[in-house]
Amino acid sequence: ETGVTQTPRHLVMGMTNKKSLKCEQHLGHNAMYWYKQSAKKPLELMFVYSLEERVENNSVPSRFSPECPNSSHLFLHLHTLQPEDSALYLCASSQVGLAGGPRFFGPGTRLTVL
Amino acid sequence: GQQLNQSPQSMFIQEGEDVSMNCTSSSIFNTWLWYKQDPGEGPVLLIALYKAGELTSNGRLTAQFGTTRKDSFLNISASIPSDVGIYFCAGQSSEYGNKLVFGAGTILRVKS
């Protein structure tokens, strides 16, 4: 139990669907991250929120839209995705000011786009 | 190009053997992290290193921050079946805006 939960754990969607991924952290951290993990590739940072403000948008296509309503919750809204967007999407959290980036990751959402 | 080169890509070893893996770069890093990812789970931070030459242990795991600041090493002693998983190195470098960059991972399989 890492203190970072993600729902759903698995998601299959068509290219015309709209869905959302949810992340919740119970660690009292104030920074949250979305990463994309594809097979045999390094983790790719997508978005970073620090103190509920987006501080990083790593050239992510607009079909991915993040939302951070408070320091404990992070969403990733998905629409008109492509099959190459199929991957494991990981949420992570950390404390601002602590060197080294995210400490705790959630279990991920396995996304398949048909 | 690849920011971090992690090797080996995969390993298949006997239970009880020691394991070594490393991460190298052409850039200088100021932080190195090692994570392990079990099947169906997210990565878990194992060890964090902040100074060149630093050697840190976590149980049977030992990691070192290379003296050139361009590499890091992870050793696992006396491997057991639950060591199976993917091990990732990650680092922060001013050359990448101090964003955390990851290696592609080392897949460890243990024969019991």
Short mmCIF file of C-alpha atoms in Angstrom, two decimals:
data_model
loop_
_atom_site.label_atom_id
_atom_site.label_comp_id
_atom_site.label_asym_id
_atom_site.label_seq_id
_atom_site.Cartn_x
_atom_site.Cartn_y
_atom_site.Cartn_z
CA GLU A 1 0.00 0.00 0.00
CA THR A 2 1.79 3.09 -1.25
CA GLY A 3 -0.75 5.72 -0.33
CA VAL A 4 -1.41 6.59 -3.97
CA THR A 5 -4.51 5.03 -5.50
CA GLN A 6 -5.62 5.06 -9.11
CA THR A 7 -8.94 4.19 -10.72
CA PRO A 8 -9.82 2.45 -12.87
CA ARG A 9 -7.02 -0.13 -12.95
CA HIS A 10 -7.95 -1.16 -16.49
CA LEU A 11 -9.74 0.80 -19.21
CA VAL A 12 -10.64 -0.11 -22.77
CA MET A 13 -11.98 2.70 -24.91
CA GLY A 14 -12.76 3.48 -28.50
CA MET A 15 -11.15 6.38 -30.30
CA THR A 16 -14.31 8.47 -30.07
CA ASN A 17 -14.90 7.93 -26.34
CA LYS A 18 -14.32 10.36 -23.51
CA LYS A 19 -13.07 8.95 -20.24
CA SER A 20 -11.19 10.12 -17.16
CA LEU A 21 -8.47 8.60 -15.00
CA LYS A 22 -8.44 9.41 -11.31
CA CYS A 23 -5.58 9.54 -8.84
CA GLU A 24 -5.76 10.15 -5.11
CA GLN A 25 -2.88 10.45 -2.68
CA HIS A 26 -3.24 10.04 1.08
CA LEU A 27 0.28 11.13 2.00
CA GLY A 28 -0.17 14.85 2.51
CA HIS A 29 2.07 15.63 -0.48
CA ASN A 30 1.68 18.81 -2.48
CA ALA A 31 3.05 17.77 -5.88
CA MET A 32 1.44 15.26 -8.25
CA TYR A 33 2.55 13.82 -11.57
CA TRP A 34 1.23 11.90 -14.57
CA TYR A 35 3.62 9.54 -16.34
CA LYS A 36 3.12 7.34 -19.38
CA GLN A 37 4.79 3.92 -19.42
CA SER A 38 5.08 2.05 -22.70
CA ALA A 39 6.73 -1.35 -23.07
CA LYS A 40 10.53 -1.29 -23.10
CA LYS A 41 10.67 2.50 -23.01
CA PRO A 42 11.62 4.88 -20.20
CA LEU A 43 8.83 6.46 -18.22
CA GLU A 44 7.67 9.63 -19.91
CA LEU A 45 6.68 12.59 -17.77
CA MET A 46 3.42 14.12 -18.97
CA PHE A 47 2.29 16.68 -16.42
CA VAL A 48 3.37 18.04 -13.05
CA TYR A 49 1.21 19.93 -10.57
CA SER A 50 2.84 21.74 -7.70
CA LEU A 51 0.65 23.34 -5.04
CA GLU A 52 -2.32 22.69 -7.35
CA GLU A 53 -0.81 24.67 -10.24
CA ARG A 54 0.36 23.02 -13.44
CA VAL A 55 4.11 23.62 -13.63
CA GLU A 56 4.97 21.23 -16.42
CA ASN A 57 3.29 20.18 -19.63
CA ASN A 58 5.72 17.99 -21.46
CA SER A 59 4.56 18.53 -25.05
CA VAL A 60 1.59 16.30 -24.46
CA PRO A 61 -1.14 16.27 -27.16
CA SER A 62 -4.29 18.19 -26.28
CA ARG A 63 -6.34 14.99 -26.33
CA PHE A 64 -4.92 14.53 -22.80
CA SER A 65 -6.23 17.13 -20.36
CA PRO A 66 -5.15 17.12 -16.70
CA GLU A 67 -7.06 18.55 -13.77
CA CYS A 68 -5.94 19.04 -10.18
CA PRO A 69 -8.88 20.27 -8.05
CA ASN A 70 -6.90 19.99 -4.79
CA SER A 71 -3.58 18.68 -3.55
CA SER A 72 -4.95 15.17 -2.97
CA HIS A 73 -6.64 14.55 -6.30
CA LEU A 74 -5.46 14.46 -9.89
CA PHE A 75 -7.42 13.60 -13.02
CA LEU A 76 -6.46 12.89 -16.59
CA HIS A 77 -9.29 13.49 -19.03
CA LEU A 78 -9.06 11.57 -22.28
CA HIS A 79 -10.83 12.22 -25.57
CA THR A 80 -10.39 11.10 -29.18
CA LEU A 81 -7.36 9.01 -28.31
CA GLN A 82 -5.29 7.04 -30.79
CA PRO A 83 -4.26 3.36 -30.56
CA GLU A 84 -0.65 4.45 -29.90
CA ASP A 85 -1.89 6.04 -26.68
CA SER A 86 -2.38 2.55 -25.25
CA ALA A 87 -0.03 2.29 -22.27
CA LEU A 88 0.16 2.18 -18.49
CA TYR A 89 -0.58 5.60 -17.02
CA LEU A 90 1.04 6.18 -13.67
CA CYS A 91 0.26 8.83 -11.10
CA ALA A 92 2.89 9.85 -8.56
CA SER A 93 3.24 12.27 -5.67
CA SER A 94 5.98 13.99 -3.71
CA GLN A 95 6.62 16.92 -1.43
CA VAL A 96 7.66 20.19 -3.07
CA GLY A 97 11.25 21.07 -2.25
CA LEU A 98 12.37 17.48 -1.77
CA ALA A 99 15.12 16.66 -4.24
CA GLY A 100 14.73 13.72 -6.54
CA GLY A 101 11.23 13.93 -7.97
CA PRO A 102 8.32 11.59 -7.23
CA ARG A 103 8.72 9.19 -4.35
CA PHE A 104 5.49 7.29 -4.50
CA PHE A 105 3.70 5.92 -7.53
CA GLY A 106 0.21 4.54 -7.82
CA PRO A 107 -0.43 1.12 -9.37
CA GLY A 108 -1.34 2.63 -12.72
CA THR A 109 -4.23 2.44 -15.14
CA ARG A 110 -3.72 0.04 -18.04
CA LEU A 111 -5.31 1.83 -21.00
CA THR A 112 -6.16 0.14 -24.27
CA VAL A 113 -7.44 2.25 -27.16
CA LEU A 114 -9.20 0.30 -29.89
CA GLY B 1 18.91 10.20 -28.05
CA GLN B 2 18.58 8.13 -24.90
CA GLN B 3 19.41 10.20 -21.83
CA LEU B 4 20.17 7.21 -19.60
CA ASN B 5 21.55 3.88 -20.74
CA GLN B 6 20.56 1.10 -18.39
CA SER B 7 22.09 -2.34 -18.64
CA PRO B 8 21.59 -5.15 -18.87
CA GLN B 9 18.13 -5.04 -20.44
CA SER B 10 17.27 -8.33 -18.76
CA MET B 11 18.84 -10.92 -16.51
CA PHE B 12 18.00 -14.50 -15.68
CA ILE B 13 19.88 -15.68 -12.63
CA GLN B 14 19.95 -18.48 -10.08
CA GLU B 15 18.46 -17.92 -6.64
CA GLY B 16 21.25 -17.02 -4.23
CA GLU B 17 23.40 -15.27 -6.84
CA ASP B 18 24.44 -11.65 -6.60
CA VAL B 19 23.12 -9.25 -9.24
CA SER B 20 24.64 -6.09 -10.65
CA MET B 21 23.12 -3.52 -12.96
CA ASN B 22 24.11 -0.03 -13.93
CA CYS B 23 23.00 3.19 -15.48
CA THR B 24 25.26 5.46 -17.51
CA SER B 25 25.00 8.79 -19.23
CA SER B 26 27.16 11.27 -21.09
CA SER B 27 25.78 13.99 -18.81
CA ILE B 28 26.60 14.82 -15.20
CA PHE B 29 23.85 14.03 -12.69
CA ASN B 30 23.26 15.46 -9.22
CA THR B 31 20.75 12.85 -8.05
CA TRP B 32 20.30 9.16 -8.76
CA LEU B 33 17.28 7.08 -7.80
CA TRP B 34 16.62 3.37 -8.12
CA TYR B 35 13.07 1.99 -8.33
CA LYS B 36 11.59 -1.49 -8.54
CA GLN B 37 8.34 -2.27 -10.32
CA ASP B 38 6.47 -5.48 -9.63
CA PRO B 39 4.07 -6.87 -12.24
CA GLY B 40 0.80 -4.93 -12.22
CA GLU B 41 2.09 -2.28 -9.86
CA GLY B 42 3.73 1.11 -9.99
CA PRO B 43 7.45 1.69 -9.30
CA VAL B 44 8.57 1.77 -5.69
CA LEU B 45 11.57 3.87 -4.66
CA LEU B 46 14.38 1.68 -3.33
CA ILE B 47 17.36 3.98 -2.85
CA ALA B 48 18.14 7.66 -3.41
CA LEU B 49 21.70 9.00 -3.87
CA TYR B 50 22.70 12.65 -3.67
CA LYS B 51 26.52 12.83 -3.63
CA ALA B 52 29.27 11.53 -5.89
CA GLY B 53 30.80 8.40 -4.40
CA GLU B 54 27.87 7.86 -2.04
CA LEU B 55 27.19 4.22 -1.21
CA THR B 56 23.79 3.42 0.31
CA SER B 57 22.25 0.13 1.34
CA ASN B 58 18.65 -0.99 1.81
CA GLY B 59 18.66 -4.56 3.07
CA ARG B 60 20.27 -6.75 0.42
CA LEU B 61 20.37 -3.84 -2.02
CA THR B 62 23.34 -1.51 -2.35
CA ALA B 63 23.55 1.41 -4.74
CA GLN B 64 26.41 3.74 -5.56
CA PHE B 65 26.60 7.21 -7.06
CA GLY B 66 29.53 6.98 -9.48
CA THR B 67 32.51 9.22 -8.82
CA THR B 68 32.32 10.68 -12.33
CA ARG B 69 28.68 11.62 -11.61
CA LYS B 70 27.77 10.07 -14.94
CA ASP B 71 26.79 6.66 -13.67
CA SER B 72 25.20 4.67 -10.87
CA PHE B 73 25.20 1.02 -9.88
CA LEU B 74 22.75 -1.25 -8.09
CA ASN B 75 23.75 -4.54 -6.53
CA ILE B 76 21.46 -7.16 -5.07
CA SER B 77 23.07 -9.80 -2.89
CA ALA B 78 21.83 -13.36 -2.49
CA SER B 79 18.84 -12.96 -4.81
CA ILE B 80 15.52 -14.56 -3.89
CA PRO B 81 12.41 -15.22 -6.03
CA SER B 82 10.64 -12.05 -4.83
CA ASP B 83 13.43 -9.94 -6.37
CA VAL B 84 11.75 -10.58 -9.73
CA GLY B 85 10.62 -7.39 -11.38
CA ILE B 86 11.80 -4.42 -13.37
CA TYR B 87 14.47 -2.17 -11.88
CA PHE B 88 14.63 1.42 -13.09
CA CYS B 89 17.32 3.98 -12.59
CA ALA B 90 16.40 7.64 -12.70
CA GLY B 91 18.41 10.79 -12.36
CA GLN B 92 18.33 14.55 -12.22
CA SER B 93 20.73 16.64 -14.26
CA SER B 94 20.91 20.36 -14.89
CA GLU B 95 21.42 19.45 -18.55
CA TYR B 96 17.80 18.22 -18.58
CA GLY B 97 16.39 21.07 -16.53
CA ASN B 98 16.63 18.96 -13.36
CA LYS B 99 13.65 16.95 -14.51
CA LEU B 100 13.76 13.32 -13.45
CA VAL B 101 14.73 11.14 -16.43
CA PHE B 102 14.40 7.37 -16.40
CA GLY B 103 16.31 4.46 -17.83
CA ALA B 104 14.43 1.83 -19.85
CA GLY B 105 14.70 -0.70 -17.04
CA THR B 106 16.38 -4.01 -16.25
CA ILE B 107 14.08 -7.04 -16.14
CA LEU B 108 15.18 -9.47 -13.46
CA ARG B 109 14.06 -13.07 -13.51
CA VAL B 110 15.20 -15.51 -10.85
CA LYS B 111 15.36 -19.26 -11.23
CA SER B 112 14.46 -21.01 -7.99
#
